[in-house]
Every structure is written in structure tokens, then in C-alpha cells.
Amino acid sequence: MTGLRDALLSRDETRLPGRRDEDWRWTDLRGTLRPLPAVSDAVQPLAAFDEPEGVQVRRFAAPVTAGTFDASLSVAAGETLWLLDRVDAGAGAYARDLALDITLGEGATLHRLVLAADSADAVSVTRAMVSLAPGATFHQTVLATGGKRQRIETAVAHPGAGARARLDGAYLLADGRHSDQTTILDHQGPGGTSEQLIRGVAADQARGVFQGRITVAVGADGTDARLKHNALLLSDRAEIDAKPELEIYADDVACAHGNTVGTLDAEVLFYAMSRGIPEVEARLMLVEAFVGEIVERIGPAPLQDAARAFVADQLEALRR
Amino acid sequence: MLHIDNLHVSVADKPIIKGLTLDLPAGEVHAIMGPNGAGKSTLSYTLAGRAGYEVTGGAATLDGEDLLAMDPAARAARGVFLSFQYPLEIPGVPALTFVRTALNAQRKARGEAEIGAPEFLKRARATAAALKMDFEMLRRGLNVGFSGGEKKRMEIFQMALLEPRLLILDETDSGLDIDALRIVSEGVNALRSEGRSMLVITHYQRLLDYIRPDRVHVLAAGRIVASGGPELALELEREGYDKYASAA
Amino acid sequence: MAADQDTVETVAALAGEKYAHGFVTDIEQEFSERGLNTDVIRFISAKKDEPQWLLDWRLAAYERWLALDEPDWARVHYPKIDYQDLYYYAAPKQKDGPQSLDDVDPELLATYAKLGIPLKEQAFLAGVQGSPRYAVDAVFDSVSVVTTFKAELAKAGVIFCPLSEAVRDYPELVRQYLGSVVPVSDNYFACLNSAVFSEGSFVYVPPGVRCPMELSTYFRINALNTGQFERTLIIADKGSYVSYLEGCTAPMRDENQLHAAVVELVALDDAEIKYSTVQNWYPGDAEGKGGIYNFVTKRADCRGVRSKVSWTQVETGSAITWKYPSCILRGEGSSGEFYSIAITNGRQQADTGTKMIHLGANTRSRIIAKGISAGHSSSTYRGLVSVHPKATGARNFTQCDSLLIGKTCAAHTVPYVEARNAHAQLEHEATTTRLSEEQLFYVMSRGLSQEEAVQLLVNGFVREVLQELPMEFAVEAQKLVAVSLEGSVG
Ligand SMILES: Nc1ncnc2c1ncn2[C@@H]1O[C@H](COP(=O)(O)OP(=O)(O)OP(=O)(O)O)[C@@H](O)[C@H]1O
Ligand SMILES: [Mg+2]
């Protein structure tokens, strides 16, 4: 297995994933992370952050040089948890590999908001391995602002059996930032549903990547899995790469994915401007609306508010 | 107020407006009628500043200022308002947010103070009531899922709140039912005033029964081919545009 | 309605046995020595009387090939091919270059008659009712047997002949364009083809000419343990139009056979090429024994402004299909289309799709791919849409639909999208479903049998693509779709 963690721990650059690895074709760490920084436990101080109420907050500080971190969390059967995972930015060039295990018991509900803030020079990989028990509900929203290389990966082991998963996400990228949202939704048993909506915006020389694989195993009949990725390119030097994937081994299924890449609708822009809204404002308004749909899908109000504030900050970055 | 002098406009390299001259004094309402494809919407888009409408000759000024040199937002701040023949949908932006953003952007451009949320909401409620619009609808994405007639009403709603000086109504009557036509016309008439001019594009005399024009122009093949008083509209209704086919 | 076990088994049993073209022609053939080395390449080149430059080209390709690795990224599995165990050249023994049909071995004529491929021009000229009129280049293993309507096409200025003949008669054209779309070392199989290619068709349509009839090449593999490495080159000069169709069949054998073709299309300013394929190579039996490995590189270069290339494929055969007919949209305002039906049954595996590379401004592409999997088969759509920074105003629309019949098959969709221009618009939609129970019931309630109902719905599913085929072949293709899925119930 290649991976950032393996490379950091073994001090072996060749184990870094790179362009030739199918799942990392657009997130080349090998070409970026040389020489490998030294791994240490030292972390950067955490910036002030208003913790929303009624929410469990986990903050993951940025390493000073390079670091690997683990955390696990489980939601007991029948319980409900609102969780905010904040991947903190820190400063400078650092490399971070974060591995998070999440387990949901039978009938448990987890609303998870991931705010992925990294520094512009960071190489940062956040991997969540989520395992659902029958009847569990998992709602996740990932908001990302990119780094030098930023990858947020969510793998869900979905048992079917009435469990529901919703993986939403948005990336808002300016300057030369890169962000990669990768999801792997593995429907392993009959009767499961999943839904994904990812929206992305890339301005300047930024690069947004989305990869979403839905697999439906033999026997996972009655699966209903849907995925949508919509991206906007705001500059001719920005790039969007997408790979929505379906891998289906059961026949009694309804699976669909959709992908669009485009730019702000010129007619709509004109319409807004004809009402007196200056172009920059009109663009931001439309971008905000585009990403706003993701925020509005977040159920618990404290999480939604935190998400809205995070997006508002990033829109300011896009204004520049 | 508005002077258009020998205007030439091309769309996708195709000449559409070919030497159009029109004078709209302050406080007057002029109707423009003309066959499909004559260039009426092209004229209104050009006045509003839509990209792709290339002015190849002539001039258009608003109170002596060169309108054509300004971007659409600047024109709006100067008081130009186009009620679109086909209003657009903007998902994710509630109508109220949209109008308030526009209003304050215009005020800012004119060096006026912003209008606060409570005051704006008060005005919006009153306007919606006058136009018999469901206020809750204004909290949804602008025009999303609205019927054709509802969209037209939304245009007038915006117009009423933005209080422009030059109103261009591009077929605002089409798609309206009988009651809506009356309500919308009343909304427009309420805005008639000394300092305000209107260009009313329509195919039907019916609208002009409500919004009495000072003058009526016939636009055919990119030019004004005839002008007259309100009686011209009645004549057109009876006789059609045949007579002007050759003039064009 | 998921297929019940009985019907699934029936479908499985039918795979292979339904293959109508599985006979072997008993004819004396000449082979190259077994295996691959520079001598074999020299032998092939000498057989074709080739000029030195082409031999050098082949040898250079062979050098490159030795250094390449066989690709493993496709979702197909097969035992390692022993490239030294194959014959790279096989040809029916005959007096060299038959000048007319009378010179052609009657055994071969009988073969084509049996396959339903018309080789007699007279029949059409006499206006036999209902018979289609299209020119055929008939390729048997490594050589072309006959090309029809050459004279009539020549009158319009259209060149249609075997590639080896074009090398002799139009060396400048061949030299200018060969390998210009698919470079020698583009990929493992294309590189192998460049070293050992034996036959294929050459088409040149001069400026402003609309080719007066459909052109077609019919590929037949006959010899045992022999690979077929045809190479086709089509050039549509400015403002010209040509529609070309290829068909393919092979005998039923327990051994797998390799088919590694290269097709290059060049469309200059305002030219249009319509390229259709009805691929019906032997798919192997129900247990996956035998069948053709169809590893093909097809690419079009829309070099000219407003040029257009349209690929339509109906892929029902082969044990393994590895094929991505692509368009390089270089010319401003050029457009590419890909319409595909891929049907897999038994143990077939297909990994097929397209690449649309938008380089020029205002380029357009459209992809409609329909996959149907039954039995123990697996079908993958793999496609790339890429928009480069200069491709302002580029547009793509992609629709991929998969239909699964039975619980042991698989369907995959793997689209890659790379966008680097803020004034491009790309849209991709994909669905995977089974035949709807309600629809089946509805149709059956109108009096159709289950089988007929399935056929009707499947035809509806693939209709958008079938419509793109030239009329003469659409009917045939529809039958082929039906046969490939006979006995299957969704
Ligand atoms: N983008 C475009 N490209 C080419 N021609 C255009 C374009 N937009 C408008 N036209 C043409 O310009 C002409 C005038 O169109 P316009 O919409 O101004 O007509 P109109 O008078 O408003 O007609 P209607 O009464 O139907 O609304 C028509 O012939 C139309 O086809
Ligand atoms: Mg109009």
C-alpha cells in the first residue's frame, strides 16, 4: 500500500502516492513532497474558534513539520451525535496524515461536519473510515478550502439494511490551492440508500478534484444510490477534475451519478447586473447561492451556522 | 431623458438594429410595437448593456450621459430598469435577498445610505400586497418554479422597489391573465411621474388601454418606421404590419 | 423483476451457441513462422512488397514495443498472452493479387456468401430489389481478398483499397498520414500493430466530394492461433463526407485469438467522417472458453475547422473488448460523437468507451453509451472528456446507461472529466438499472410474450444509438442485439 503515512513513517519517498496511481492521478503527492519532512509530535497552537453548542468538537492541530494522527469515535446504538471535525490550518509547509475511524451502532445517527482548513503550503490527507450498522443514519458535510495538496477521503461501509448515508461536500478554492474530495460508498448488503451532493468552485489557478465511487456488492439488491457533483470554474487557469464511478454487481438497483462543470451563467449574471449589482458582487452572490444549497442541507442548526460562517469567510477570500 | 440617435446593433455579426432614432422626453410613456423579430428585445438588451449586443454605430444617451459606455450595473444605478421578456431563475438566491442586494448596490453607487433590513421588509411587504403577491414566495429562490405570469409580476415587484427613472417593459403583458394584467398595469401606472420615462414594448393594444402611451412607434426591420399618437396602436390592431413591410 | 434462476441459466447456456458465424473455412493458407522477431517483420513486409521506409517504421515500432508493458488498468482479466506462440501472418494461398472476382478462390467466395457479405457488384448494378449498395473491402486473416466498386468510386475521385495497395500506389498520402493520429508507441497494442500490421483499408476522399456510397470493410479471422492486426486509415479532405462501416466475425474455437487493430481517421476543414462498427467476433462459450481478444486503438483527428467525426459502435462479440474510439478536437468548431452499444453475455468482458479531447475553441462532443450485461459478464464504460485551456466555448454532453440482466453480471461506469477552461460546459449523466417490472408488465398486458417484451424494451434502451447506424445496417444490428440476449429476461 502506498500512502502518505507509509512514506512518512518508512522515510521512503517512493511510497508516496502519485499521478500513476489510479486513485491519486489528480493529487500527486510524490511530485510535491520531496524531500520528505521529518515526522515529529510537535503541533502548532490552535487558533481561536467559537465552538457551537450541543456539538462534539474535535480539533486536529497542524503539525509543525509532519505528523500522523489517529482518532476513533463510535456512536452507540440508538444514539444521536452532532460532530464537528475541524482540521486546523496552522502555518507554513507541513505534512499531515489524519486517519479517523467512525462506527455507528444499530439505529444510531451521526451528523458530521468537517471544516478542512489548511495552510496554502500544506500537504494534508484526512481519511475517514466509516462503518454503519443496520438502521444507522450518517449525514456528512465536508467543506474544504484547499492546500498545496489537500485530500479528504471518506470511505463508508454500508450494510444496507435500512441504513442511510448522505455525503455532501463543497470546496471553495482560490489562488493556487488544490483540494480533492474522494468518497467510496460501498453498499455491501440489500436495502441501502445513499445520496451525495458535492459542489465546487475553483478560481485563479486553483484545482478542484472530486472522485466518487459507488460500489454495489453481489446481493446488495434494492440499493438506491445517487451522486451529483457540480463544479464552477471561475478562471481559465483553474482546473476541475472529476471521476464519478459506478461499480455494480447486483441487478435490482437504481444507481445514478451526474457531473457538471461549467461557469456562472452569463445570462443570469447580466440579469443581476441589470438590477444594479456590480459584477464582482453578482458573481459572489451566485457562488454563495451555489454552495449555499450544501449548507442548507445540514440538519442541526449549530452545525449549519458553523458551516455558513466558514463559507462566508472563504467567499471573502474569493473576492480578492 | 433618453436619446437614441441612428443606432446600429449587431448580434453574432448579424445587423439587427439598423439606424434607429428615438427621443423619449422625461415623464413620457412611449409604446413600441412591431412584428416578431423586428429587433424590439434587441433594443432593450442594448439599452440595458447585455454582452454580445455589439453597437456598430450611433449613440444612446441618458440625460446627456453616454449610456453605451457603462456596464449594466452602472446603468441600473443611473436608473435604467429592464423588465425582461423572459425573466431568469436564480436558484439559491431568495427574491428578497436579491432585490435588497440590488437596491443597496445602486444606492451605494449613487452615494446614498443603505436601507436597513426592517425598512426594506416593510416596503417589500407593502409592494407585494399591492401586486397581490404571496409574500412567502419571495423567500424562495428568485423565479424558481414560478409560472410565466408570476415571473412577470416579480419583475414589476423589483421595479417598484428599485424605483428606476427609465423603465423598459419588454412584453410584460404576455403570459398574464386578465386580473394580473390589470394589477401589473396599476403597478406600472403608480410609478408614472414627472421625472420617469417608460418604453413599453407590446404586441397588444389591450395593455395600452391600461397604460396610456403618449406616443406609439412602429419598429420594423431594425428601424422606427412610423410614429404617432395612441390611435396608431388601434390602427395597427386593425390592420397589422403589412403596410410597414415595404417601408422596412 | 429480477431474472429468476432458470432464465439466467438459459441465457448462460445460450452464450456462444447462438453464434452464427462460427464455422471454419477449409483452405490452404500460408503462414509466417510462429512467434515474433525482426525476421517475421521482414517477412510480412516482404510479402507486401513494401518500401524500405515502411519496413524501418515497423522495425522501430518493434523496438519500442519490446520496452513497453502490457496495460493492466482496464477492468478485464485474462491469462497472460504468449506473444511468441502466435502467428502474425496468415493468408490464403492464391495467385497473387486477384484482379477480379473470377480470380478469387471459390472457397472464399462461399465463405463470404455464407456470412451474407455481398462481393458481387453486378447484383447491385442490375438493381436487384432491396439489396443494399455499398462497397466492400473483404479482409481474410492478413490479406484483402477483394475490394468492390473501386472503379465507380475512382470516378468520384475516392480512393478505397487495401492499405498495402495504397502503400504502393499512393505512398505520399500514406507516408504523410500513417501514424499521425495514433503515434507508433501510443500504447502497447497499437505499438504491436505498428510492427506487424498486415491488412486494412485505406480511404481518401478528395476536397468537396461526398462519397457516393457507403464504404465497408469486412474482417474475417479464419486461421488458427493467428492474430489479426489490421490497420485502417481514412482521410477526408476539405469539405468531404464519407460513411464507413466495419464488420467482424471469426470461427468458434477453444483458443483465444488476438485482434489488435489500429484505426486512424483524419478530417480536414469542414469534412465529416461517420464510422460505424458492428463487432461480432466470436465471444467464447458459456464457460468463457475461446473467443477473440479485441484490443483495438481507434482515434480520429479533427484537424480542420468545423470538421466532424462520429463513431457508432455495436459491440456484441469478443471474449474481451478493450477499445476507446476517440476524437482529438483540434480544429476550431470541430465536433466529435460517440454512440455505443456494448452487450456482454456468458463470460464476456468489455471495457470500452471514448476520449474526447477538446483542444480548439467552440469544439463540441456528445457521448451516448448503452451497456447491457447478462450471464456472468462484465461491462465497463470508461471515458475521458478533457477540455484544454484554449478550448473556450467547448461543450460536452455524456449519457451512460447500463442495464443489468441477472445476478451474476456486473456493470461499471468510469468517466474521467478534466476541465481547464472557464468557458466550457460539461455535463455527464449515468444510470444503472434493470428492466422495469412495471414496464415489462405493461407491455405483456398488451399481449406480448415475456421474451418479446424484453426485446421491445431492450430495443427501446438502445434505440438512440441504433438510429445512428446507416440504415442498411441498423436492421441487422437490431437483430444482433436480440440474438445476443436471446432467452434473457430482466
Ligand atoms: N444571438 C443571436 N444570434 C443571431 N440572431 C439573433 C440573436 N438574437 C436575436 N437574433 C435575431 O435578431 C432578430 C431580432 O430579435 P428580437 O428578439 O430583438 O426580436 P423582437 O422584435 O423582440 O421579437 P418578438 O416580438 O418575437 O419578441 C431576430 O431575427 C432574431 O432571430
Ligand atoms: Mg422580443
Short mmCIF file of C-alpha atoms in Angstrom, two decimals, chain A residues 271 275, chain B residues 81 83 94-100 120-135 137-139 142-143 146 149-164 169 172 183-184 187-188 191:
data_model
loop_
_atom_site.label_atom_id
_atom_site.label_comp_id
_atom_site.label_asym_id
_atom_site.label_seq_id
_atom_site.Cartn_x
_atom_site.Cartn_y
_atom_site.Cartn_z
CA TYR A 271 -29.82 39.85 -15.21
CA ARG A 275 -30.61 45.36 -11.48
CA PHE B 81 -34.59 49.13 -15.50
CA SER B 83 -38.33 44.17 -17.33
CA PRO B 94 -34.24 34.37 -2.42
CA ALA B 95 -36.08 37.13 -4.25
CA LEU B 96 -35.98 39.37 -1.20
CA THR B 97 -32.24 38.99 -0.79
CA PHE B 98 -31.78 39.67 -4.47
CA VAL B 99 -33.77 42.89 -4.55
CA ARG B 100 -32.27 44.19 -1.34
CA PHE B 120 -36.71 47.14 3.36
CA LEU B 121 -39.04 44.41 4.60
CA LYS B 122 -41.71 46.99 5.29
CA ARG B 123 -41.50 48.33 1.76
CA ALA B 124 -41.38 44.84 0.30
CA ARG B 125 -44.49 43.78 2.17
CA ALA B 126 -46.41 46.81 1.01
CA THR B 127 -45.32 46.34 -2.59
CA ALA B 128 -46.14 42.63 -2.55
CA ALA B 129 -49.56 43.40 -1.15
CA ALA B 130 -50.25 45.99 -3.84
CA LEU B 131 -49.24 43.48 -6.52
CA LYS B 132 -51.25 40.75 -4.78
CA MET B 133 -48.18 38.53 -4.46
CA ASP B 134 -47.75 35.82 -1.86
CA PHE B 135 -45.01 37.17 0.41
CA MET B 137 -42.94 33.19 -2.41
CA LEU B 138 -40.37 35.95 -2.07
CA ARG B 139 -38.33 33.85 0.30
CA LEU B 142 -35.77 34.04 -7.36
CA ASN B 143 -38.27 32.96 -10.01
CA PHE B 146 -42.62 30.42 -10.78
CA GLY B 149 -47.18 35.23 -15.10
CA GLU B 150 -45.65 35.10 -11.62
CA LYS B 151 -42.26 35.87 -13.11
CA LYS B 152 -43.64 38.95 -14.84
CA ARG B 153 -45.19 40.10 -11.60
CA MET B 154 -41.84 39.61 -9.91
CA GLU B 155 -40.29 41.96 -12.47
CA ILE B 156 -42.77 44.66 -11.57
CA PHE B 157 -42.19 43.96 -7.89
CA GLN B 158 -38.48 44.61 -8.37
CA MET B 159 -39.21 47.68 -10.44
CA ALA B 160 -41.45 49.13 -7.78
CA LEU B 161 -38.80 48.68 -5.09
CA LEU B 162 -35.87 49.88 -7.16
CA GLU B 163 -37.73 52.98 -8.33
CA PRO B 164 -35.90 53.42 -11.64
CA LEU B 169 -41.00 46.89 -20.30
CA THR B 172 -44.51 42.49 -19.70
CA ILE B 183 -52.75 44.54 -11.31
CA VAL B 184 -49.42 44.83 -13.12
CA GLY B 187 -48.31 48.86 -10.54
CA VAL B 188 -46.74 50.48 -13.58
CA LEU B 191 -44.80 54.69 -10.99
#
